[in-house]
mmCIF file of C-alpha atoms in Angstrom:
data_model
loop_
_atom_site.group_PDB
_atom_site.id
_atom_site.type_symbol
_atom_site.label_atom_id
_atom_site.label_comp_id
_atom_site.label_asym_id
_atom_site.label_seq_id
_atom_site.Cartn_x
_atom_site.Cartn_y
_atom_site.Cartn_z
ATOM 1 C CA MET E 1 -0.026 -0.038 0.051
ATOM 2 C CA ASP E 2 0.991 3.524 -0.454
ATOM 3 C CA PHE E 3 0.998 4.833 2.981
ATOM 4 C CA LYS E 4 2.214 8.219 2.346
ATOM 5 C CA ARG E 5 -0.542 8.911 -0.276
ATOM 6 C CA ILE E 6 -3.055 7.405 1.969
ATOM 7 C CA ARG E 7 -1.822 9.409 4.900
ATOM 8 C CA GLU E 8 -1.886 12.878 2.811
ATOM 9 C CA HIS E 9 -5.307 12.236 1.258
ATOM 10 C CA PHE E 10 -7.013 10.722 4.164
ATOM 11 C CA GLY E 11 -5.037 11.668 7.320
ATOM 12 C CA THR E 12 -3.123 9.928 9.904
ATOM 13 C CA ALA E 13 -6.048 8.548 12.061
ATOM 14 C CA PHE E 14 -7.776 7.101 9.076
ATOM 15 C CA LEU E 15 -4.195 5.223 7.836
ATOM 16 C CA GLU E 16 -3.886 3.940 11.586
ATOM 17 C CA LYS E 17 -7.644 2.607 11.775
ATOM 18 C CA LEU E 18 -7.240 1.139 7.985
ATOM 19 C CA ARG E 19 -4.528 -1.292 9.168
ATOM 20 C CA ALA E 20 -7.125 -2.908 11.641
ATOM 21 C CA ASP E 21 -9.848 -2.610 9.197
ATOM 22 C CA LEU E 22 -8.313 -4.614 6.506
ATOM 23 C CA ASP E 23 -7.697 -7.382 9.081
ATOM 24 C CA LYS E 24 -11.241 -7.329 10.065
ATOM 25 C CA TYR E 25 -12.784 -7.605 6.632
ATOM 26 C CA ARG E 26 -10.180 -10.117 5.498
ATOM 27 C CA LEU E 27 -11.608 -12.399 8.245
ATOM 28 C CA LEU E 28 -15.357 -11.240 8.198
ATOM 29 C CA TRP E 29 -15.824 -11.421 4.301
ATOM 30 C CA GLY E 30 -13.387 -14.238 3.430
ATOM 31 C CA LEU E 31 -10.902 -11.966 1.504
ATOM 32 C CA SER E 32 -7.801 -12.573 -0.095
ATOM 33 C CA GLU E 33 -5.510 -10.878 -2.579
ATOM 34 C CA ILE E 34 -6.055 -7.364 -1.242
ATOM 35 C CA GLU E 35 -4.580 -4.774 -3.562
ATOM 36 C CA GLN E 36 -4.815 -1.214 -3.120
ATOM 37 C CA ILE E 37 -6.291 0.873 -6.425
ATOM 38 C CA ASP E 38 -4.265 3.869 -6.971
ATOM 39 C CA TYR E 39 -7.333 6.315 -7.019
ATOM 40 C CA TYR E 40 -7.908 8.686 -4.548
ATOM 41 C CA SER E 41 -11.165 10.480 -3.928
ATOM 42 C CA VAL E 42 -13.984 10.085 -1.308
ATOM 43 C CA ASN E 43 -13.075 6.225 -0.904
ATOM 44 C CA CYS E 44 -10.223 4.468 -0.179
ATOM 45 C CA LEU E 45 -10.257 1.402 -2.665
ATOM 46 C CA PHE E 46 -9.024 -1.963 -2.917
ATOM 47 C CA TYR E 47 -9.243 -5.111 -5.632
ATOM 48 C CA CYS E 48 -9.841 -8.122 -3.616
ATOM 49 C CA LEU E 49 -11.118 -11.673 -3.828
ATOM 50 C CA SER E 50 -14.067 -12.923 -1.865
ATOM 51 C CA ALA E 51 -14.483 -16.836 -1.076
ATOM 52 C CA GLU E 52 -18.240 -16.265 -1.516
ATOM 53 C CA HIS E 53 -18.421 -13.527 -4.260
ATOM 54 C CA GLY E 54 -15.589 -13.636 -6.517
ATOM 55 C CA ALA E 55 -13.730 -10.473 -7.643
ATOM 56 C CA CYS E 56 -14.769 -7.640 -5.707
ATOM 57 C CA VAL E 57 -13.872 -4.127 -4.706
ATOM 58 C CA LEU E 58 -13.557 -3.206 -1.155
ATOM 59 C CA LYS E 59 -14.613 0.375 -0.389
ATOM 60 C CA ILE E 60 -13.747 2.161 2.851
ATOM 61 C CA ASN E 61 -15.386 5.621 3.489
ATOM 62 C CA PRO E 62 -13.935 7.862 6.353
ATOM 63 C CA ASN E 63 -17.513 9.048 6.473
ATOM 64 C CA ALA E 64 -19.807 6.134 7.367
ATOM 65 C CA GLY E 65 -22.761 8.317 6.257
ATOM 66 C CA GLY E 66 -21.790 8.357 2.925
ATOM 67 C CA ALA E 67 -21.183 4.709 2.717
ATOM 68 C CA ARG E 68 -24.602 4.238 4.218
ATOM 69 C CA SER E 69 -26.009 6.157 1.447
ATOM 70 C CA GLU E 70 -24.314 4.455 -1.218
ATOM 71 C CA TYR E 71 -25.340 1.144 0.256
ATOM 72 C CA ASN E 72 -29.112 2.186 0.028
ATOM 73 C CA MET E 73 -28.839 3.318 -3.227
ATOM 74 C CA LEU E 74 -27.118 0.178 -4.484
ATOM 75 C CA LYS E 75 -29.667 -2.065 -2.747
ATOM 76 C CA ASP E 76 -32.511 -0.095 -4.219
ATOM 77 C CA PHE E 77 -31.228 -0.349 -7.451
ATOM 78 C CA GLY E 78 -30.562 -3.908 -7.451
ATOM 79 C CA GLY E 79 -28.197 -4.294 -10.170
ATOM 80 C CA GLY E 80 -29.306 -3.557 -13.762
ATOM 81 C CA GLY E 81 -27.202 -0.708 -15.204
ATOM 82 C CA MET E 82 -25.553 -0.348 -11.797
ATOM 83 C CA CYS E 83 -22.982 -2.399 -9.887
ATOM 84 C CA ARG E 84 -24.252 -4.779 -7.141
ATOM 85 C CA VAL E 85 -23.346 -4.650 -3.403
ATOM 86 C CA HIS E 86 -22.557 -7.851 -1.900
ATOM 87 C CA GLU E 87 -21.691 -6.835 1.889
ATOM 88 C CA ALA E 88 -21.467 -3.955 4.192
ATOM 89 C CA ASP E 89 -20.457 -2.725 7.441
ATOM 90 C CA LEU E 90 -22.432 0.523 7.896
ATOM 91 C CA TYR E 91 -20.722 1.604 10.950
ATOM 92 C CA GLY E 92 -17.426 1.204 9.676
ATOM 93 C CA GLY E 93 -18.097 2.913 6.380
ATOM 94 C CA ALA E 94 -17.142 -0.231 4.324
ATOM 95 C CA LEU E 95 -18.802 -1.551 1.320
ATOM 96 C CA LEU E 96 -17.834 -4.958 -0.766
ATOM 97 C CA ILE E 97 -19.046 -4.471 -4.050
ATOM 98 C CA GLU E 98 -18.855 -6.574 -7.367
ATOM 99 C CA ARG E 99 -15.858 -5.758 -9.439
ATOM 100 C CA ILE E 100 -16.628 -4.816 -13.121
ATOM 101 C CA SER E 101 -14.090 -6.292 -15.319
ATOM 102 C CA PRO E 102 -12.355 -5.420 -17.498
ATOM 103 C CA GLY E 103 -13.484 -2.028 -16.056
ATOM 104 C CA THR E 104 -12.435 0.273 -18.821
ATOM 105 C CA GLN E 105 -13.610 3.782 -18.005
ATOM 106 C CA LEU E 106 -15.852 5.510 -20.686
ATOM 107 C CA ARG E 107 -13.248 8.209 -20.864
ATOM 108 C CA ASP E 108 -10.822 5.726 -22.630
ATOM 109 C CA GLU E 109 -13.434 5.687 -25.510
ATOM 110 C CA THR E 110 -11.710 8.005 -28.333
ATOM 111 C CA GLY E 111 -14.862 8.636 -30.337
ATOM 112 C CA PHE E 112 -17.347 11.397 -29.227
ATOM 113 C CA ASP E 113 -20.338 9.565 -30.652
ATOM 114 C CA ILE E 114 -19.151 6.270 -29.100
ATOM 115 C CA ARG E 115 -19.124 7.984 -25.721
ATOM 116 C CA LEU E 116 -22.435 9.667 -26.394
ATOM 117 C CA GLY E 117 -24.324 6.629 -27.374
ATOM 118 C CA VAL E 118 -22.911 4.715 -24.413
ATOM 119 C CA PHE E 119 -24.186 7.426 -21.830
ATOM 120 C CA CYS E 120 -27.491 7.436 -23.717
ATOM 121 C CA THR E 121 -28.145 4.126 -23.611
ATOM 122 C CA LEU E 122 -27.245 3.733 -19.998
ATOM 123 C CA PHE E 123 -29.203 6.770 -19.011
ATOM 124 C CA ARG E 124 -32.478 5.402 -20.345
ATOM 125 C CA GLY E 125 -32.308 2.192 -18.543
ATOM 126 C CA LEU E 126 -30.946 3.418 -15.165
ATOM 127 C CA HIS E 127 -33.307 5.347 -13.064
ATOM 128 C CA LYS E 128 -35.899 3.472 -10.563
ATOM 129 C CA PRO E 129 -38.236 4.742 -7.849
ATOM 130 C CA PRO E 130 -36.664 4.639 -4.447
ATOM 131 C CA GLY E 131 -37.488 2.029 -2.089
ATOM 132 C CA GLY E 132 -39.480 2.420 1.208
ATOM 133 C CA GLY E 133 -37.952 3.209 4.358
ATOM 134 C CA VAL E 134 -35.082 5.174 3.177
ATOM 135 C CA LYS E 135 -35.050 8.885 3.063
ATOM 136 C CA TYR E 136 -32.626 10.388 0.356
ATOM 137 C CA ASP E 137 -31.398 13.766 -0.223
ATOM 138 C CA THR E 138 -32.895 15.542 -3.284
ATOM 139 C CA TYR E 139 -31.152 17.278 -6.175
ATOM 140 C CA MET E 140 -32.978 20.389 -5.147
ATOM 141 C CA GLY E 141 -31.860 20.151 -1.891
ATOM 142 C CA TRP E 142 -28.044 19.890 -3.091
ATOM 143 C CA VAL E 143 -28.509 23.104 -4.760
ATOM 144 C CA SER E 144 -30.081 25.071 -2.163
ATOM 145 C CA ARG E 145 -27.644 23.931 0.578
ATOM 146 C CA ILE E 146 -24.523 25.044 -1.436
ATOM 147 C CA ALA E 147 -26.217 28.168 -2.676
ATOM 148 C CA ALA E 148 -26.943 29.110 1.037
ATOM 149 C CA PHE E 149 -23.462 28.282 1.997
ATOM 150 C CA LEU E 150 -22.078 30.381 -0.724
ATOM 151 C CA ARG E 151 -23.759 33.456 0.534
ATOM 152 C CA GLN E 152 -21.769 33.236 3.965
ATOM 153 C CA LEU E 153 -18.589 33.453 2.233
ATOM 154 C CA LYS E 154 -16.617 36.870 1.886
ATOM 155 C CA ASP E 155 -14.264 35.839 -0.922
ATOM 156 C CA HIS E 156 -16.867 34.359 -3.451
ATOM 157 C CA LYS E 157 -19.556 37.100 -3.888
ATOM 158 C CA GLU E 158 -19.310 36.796 -7.822
ATOM 159 C CA LEU E 159 -19.684 33.030 -7.760
ATOM 160 C CA SER E 160 -22.382 33.022 -4.917
ATOM 161 C CA ALA E 161 -24.578 35.476 -7.307
ATOM 162 C CA LYS E 162 -24.105 32.622 -10.185
ATOM 163 C CA MET E 163 -25.183 30.072 -7.646
ATOM 164 C CA ASP E 164 -28.257 32.219 -6.609
ATOM 165 C CA LYS E 165 -29.234 32.361 -10.116
ATOM 166 C CA ALA E 166 -28.385 28.586 -10.609
ATOM 167 C CA GLU E 167 -30.797 27.850 -7.633
ATOM 168 C CA GLU E 168 -33.761 29.720 -9.346
ATOM 169 C CA ILE E 169 -33.149 27.984 -12.442
ATOM 170 C CA CYS E 170 -32.942 24.588 -10.784
ATOM 171 C CA ARG E 171 -36.335 25.420 -9.177
ATOM 172 C CA GLU E 172 -38.035 26.038 -12.334
ATOM 173 C CA LEU E 173 -36.829 22.834 -13.813
ATOM 174 C CA TRP E 174 -37.557 20.988 -10.541
ATOM 175 C CA ASP E 175 -41.159 21.778 -11.081
ATOM 176 C CA LYS E 176 -41.028 21.184 -14.855
ATOM 177 C CA TYR E 177 -39.782 17.829 -14.383
ATOM 178 C CA PRO E 178 -41.786 16.123 -11.724
ATOM 179 C CA ARG E 179 -40.289 12.654 -11.482
ATOM 180 C CA ARG E 180 -38.864 11.410 -8.309
ATOM 181 C CA LEU E 181 -36.600 8.638 -9.042
ATOM 182 C CA LEU E 182 -33.146 7.446 -7.987
ATOM 183 C CA LEU E 183 -30.433 9.389 -9.437
ATOM 184 C CA HIS E 184 -26.924 8.508 -9.729
ATOM 185 C CA GLY E 185 -25.704 11.926 -9.021
ATOM 186 C CA ASP E 186 -22.316 11.670 -10.505
ATOM 187 C CA LEU E 187 -22.756 10.019 -13.787
ATOM 188 C CA HIS E 188 -19.562 11.077 -15.557
ATOM 189 C CA HIS E 189 -16.818 9.289 -17.579
ATOM 190 C CA ASP E 190 -14.951 7.868 -14.824
ATOM 191 C CA ASN E 191 -18.086 6.288 -13.172
ATOM 192 C CA ILE E 192 -19.202 4.297 -16.262
ATOM 193 C CA LEU E 193 -17.151 1.243 -16.596
ATOM 194 C CA LEU E 194 -16.968 -1.569 -19.335
ATOM 195 C CA GLY E 195 -17.977 -4.794 -18.092
ATOM 196 C CA GLU E 196 -18.790 -8.367 -19.766
ATOM 197 C CA SER E 197 -22.108 -7.322 -20.668
ATOM 198 C CA GLY E 198 -21.817 -3.599 -21.495
ATOM 199 C CA TYR E 199 -21.277 -0.441 -19.658
ATOM 200 C CA ARG E 200 -22.347 -0.063 -15.952
ATOM 201 C CA ALA E 201 -22.415 2.551 -13.553
ATOM 202 C CA VAL E 202 -20.406 2.796 -10.176
ATOM 203 C CA ASP E 203 -20.164 5.115 -7.115
ATOM 204 C CA PRO E 204 -23.696 6.625 -7.039
ATOM 205 C CA LYS E 205 -24.075 9.458 -4.323
ATOM 206 C CA GLY E 206 -27.791 8.842 -3.183
ATOM 207 C CA VAL E 207 -30.151 11.454 -4.398
ATOM 208 C CA VAL E 208 -33.551 11.754 -5.776
ATOM 209 C CA GLY E 209 -34.749 13.968 -8.567
ATOM 210 C CA ASP E 210 -36.239 13.688 -12.200
ATOM 211 C CA PRO E 211 -33.472 11.813 -14.454
ATOM 212 C CA VAL E 212 -32.778 14.986 -16.405
ATOM 213 C CA PHE E 213 -30.751 15.905 -13.427
ATOM 214 C CA ASP E 214 -28.370 13.189 -14.273
ATOM 215 C CA ILE E 215 -27.514 14.603 -17.681
ATOM 216 C CA PRO E 216 -24.891 17.412 -16.778
ATOM 217 C CA ARG E 217 -22.234 15.552 -15.196
ATOM 218 C CA PHE E 218 -21.709 13.623 -18.357
ATOM 219 C CA MET E 219 -21.310 17.198 -20.297
ATOM 220 C CA LEU E 220 -18.845 18.556 -17.774
ATOM 221 C CA ASN E 221 -16.349 15.555 -18.470
ATOM 222 C CA GLU E 222 -16.341 16.002 -22.192
ATOM 223 C CA ASP E 223 -13.140 17.865 -23.262
ATOM 224 C CA ASP E 224 -12.883 21.242 -25.376
ATOM 225 C CA LEU E 225 -16.754 22.210 -25.066
ATOM 226 C CA ASP E 226 -15.791 25.797 -25.829
ATOM 227 C CA LYS E 227 -14.168 24.866 -29.061
ATOM 228 C CA ASN E 228 -15.455 24.162 -32.724
ATOM 229 C CA ASP E 229 -19.054 24.155 -31.668
ATOM 230 C CA LYS E 230 -18.841 21.063 -29.606
ATOM 231 C CA PHE E 231 -20.979 22.340 -26.996
ATOM 232 C CA ALA E 232 -23.889 23.013 -29.272
ATOM 233 C CA CYS E 233 -23.455 19.701 -31.112
ATOM 234 C CA LEU E 234 -23.496 17.997 -27.651
ATOM 235 C CA VAL E 235 -26.656 19.815 -26.609
ATOM 236 C CA GLN E 236 -28.358 19.106 -29.746
ATOM 237 C CA LYS E 237 -27.623 15.249 -29.799
ATOM 238 C CA LEU E 238 -28.650 14.824 -26.130
ATOM 239 C CA SER E 239 -31.776 16.647 -26.598
ATOM 240 C CA ALA E 240 -32.533 14.359 -29.690
ATOM 241 C CA GLU E 241 -31.593 11.302 -27.945
ATOM 242 C CA LEU E 242 -33.136 11.844 -24.739
ATOM 243 C CA GLY E 243 -36.223 14.166 -25.667
ATOM 244 C CA VAL E 244 -35.179 17.137 -23.381
ATOM 245 C CA ASP E 245 -35.467 20.612 -24.597
ATOM 246 C CA GLU E 246 -32.038 22.034 -26.087
ATOM 247 C CA SER E 247 -32.808 25.074 -23.685
ATOM 248 C CA ASP E 248 -33.275 22.990 -20.556
ATOM 249 C CA ILE E 249 -29.893 20.956 -21.301
ATOM 250 C CA ARG E 250 -28.318 24.257 -21.370
ATOM 251 C CA ARG E 251 -29.988 25.302 -18.161
ATOM 252 C CA LEU E 252 -29.026 22.037 -16.415
ATOM 253 C CA TYR E 253 -25.485 22.533 -17.504
ATOM 254 C CA TYR E 254 -25.221 25.824 -15.856
ATOM 255 C CA VAL E 255 -26.573 24.636 -12.591
ATOM 256 C CA GLU E 256 -24.312 21.854 -12.456
ATOM 257 C CA ILE E 257 -21.001 23.803 -13.223
ATOM 258 C CA CYS E 258 -22.152 26.448 -10.775
ATOM 259 C CA MET E 259 -22.690 23.792 -8.239
ATOM 260 C CA GLU E 260 -19.291 22.109 -8.938
ATOM 261 C CA ASN E 261 -17.400 25.191 -8.287
ATOM 262 C CA SER E 262 -19.356 26.096 -5.211
ATOM 263 C CA TRP E 263 -18.322 22.905 -3.714
ATOM 264 C CA SER E 264 -14.730 23.324 -4.772
ATOM 265 C CA ALA E 265 -14.791 26.692 -2.975
ATOM 266 C CA GLU E 266 -16.486 25.045 -0.151
ATOM 267 C CA ASP E 267 -13.565 22.515 -0.034
ATOM 268 C CA GLY E 268 -11.097 25.422 -0.285
ATOM 269 C CA GLY E 269 -10.069 24.444 -3.786
ATOM 270 C CA GLU E 270 -9.714 26.066 -7.103
ATOM 271 C CA VAL E 271 -12.553 27.971 -8.434
ATOM 272 C CA SER E 272 -12.995 28.599 -12.478
ATOM 273 C CA MET E 273 -15.136 31.515 -13.125
ATOM 274 C CA SER E 274 -14.221 31.240 -16.799
ATOM 275 C CA ASP E 275 -16.149 27.967 -17.048
ATOM 276 C CA VAL E 276 -19.191 29.458 -15.049
ATOM 277 C CA LEU E 277 -19.171 32.428 -17.468
ATOM 278 C CA PHE E 278 -19.077 30.239 -20.333
ATOM 279 C CA ALA E 279 -22.072 28.240 -19.345
ATOM 280 C CA GLU E 280 -23.901 31.535 -18.462
ATOM 281 C CA ARG E 281 -23.128 32.629 -22.084
ATOM 282 C CA MET E 282 -24.482 29.132 -23.400
ATOM 283 C CA LEU E 283 -27.717 29.941 -21.871
ATOM 284 C CA CYS E 284 -28.461 32.241 -24.613
ATOM 285 C CA SER E 285 -26.922 30.928 -27.381
#
């Protein structure tokens, strides 16, 4: 394991606990051949073999609430276009999920039309009603929460004004598109993996809303949207494939890019006002 990177990303306390956790899950779930995945995000990830389930991915989240939300979402989805969850330690923040093999990311597809086709096919069959007994966050709630947080920051007045506009737009879209289904919440190129039976989604965030709110994350991960009319082409093709008005796709993109930069501001990261202003210009193009 790369102890230095784990400590830098997750902290010393997490690393010290991780050593004991790996021993615990090795015994609890019959795991072997545990190998760290060189990918650092919310979860610490490991490939492994399970005596019962075969090839798996072990995900350990420092935030047990985040693991609980993902577990509930995966159980409610029940497979289909989403990966399956086999085991969970909800108090310890650990999930054992199926490993999608070969696991090639959609990002690695070189053709724009191929990536678009994969996304639209997966999107059309993905969303389901939430199960009973679980209260999920809503997409509208996400937007309102981060907009309220931005209003408290003195250093991001311009971004806060754009986020307020995004909240107003999102409220209009929330009313226009009334279905309340399980959303992935982060349906971008790195979370769409090629398996033996086609592409599947991983790492859902546990949120409810109309499926249209799962469109813009894919757009944000397409390169060079500000060049050679690619943005207009993408909007037109998404509209034709998914039956959503072009103007609404542009508005969804604006909301999502404002939210992405607002989350970055919340975490003390880099903010790209040029991206926000580009999305704002595209509202009227």
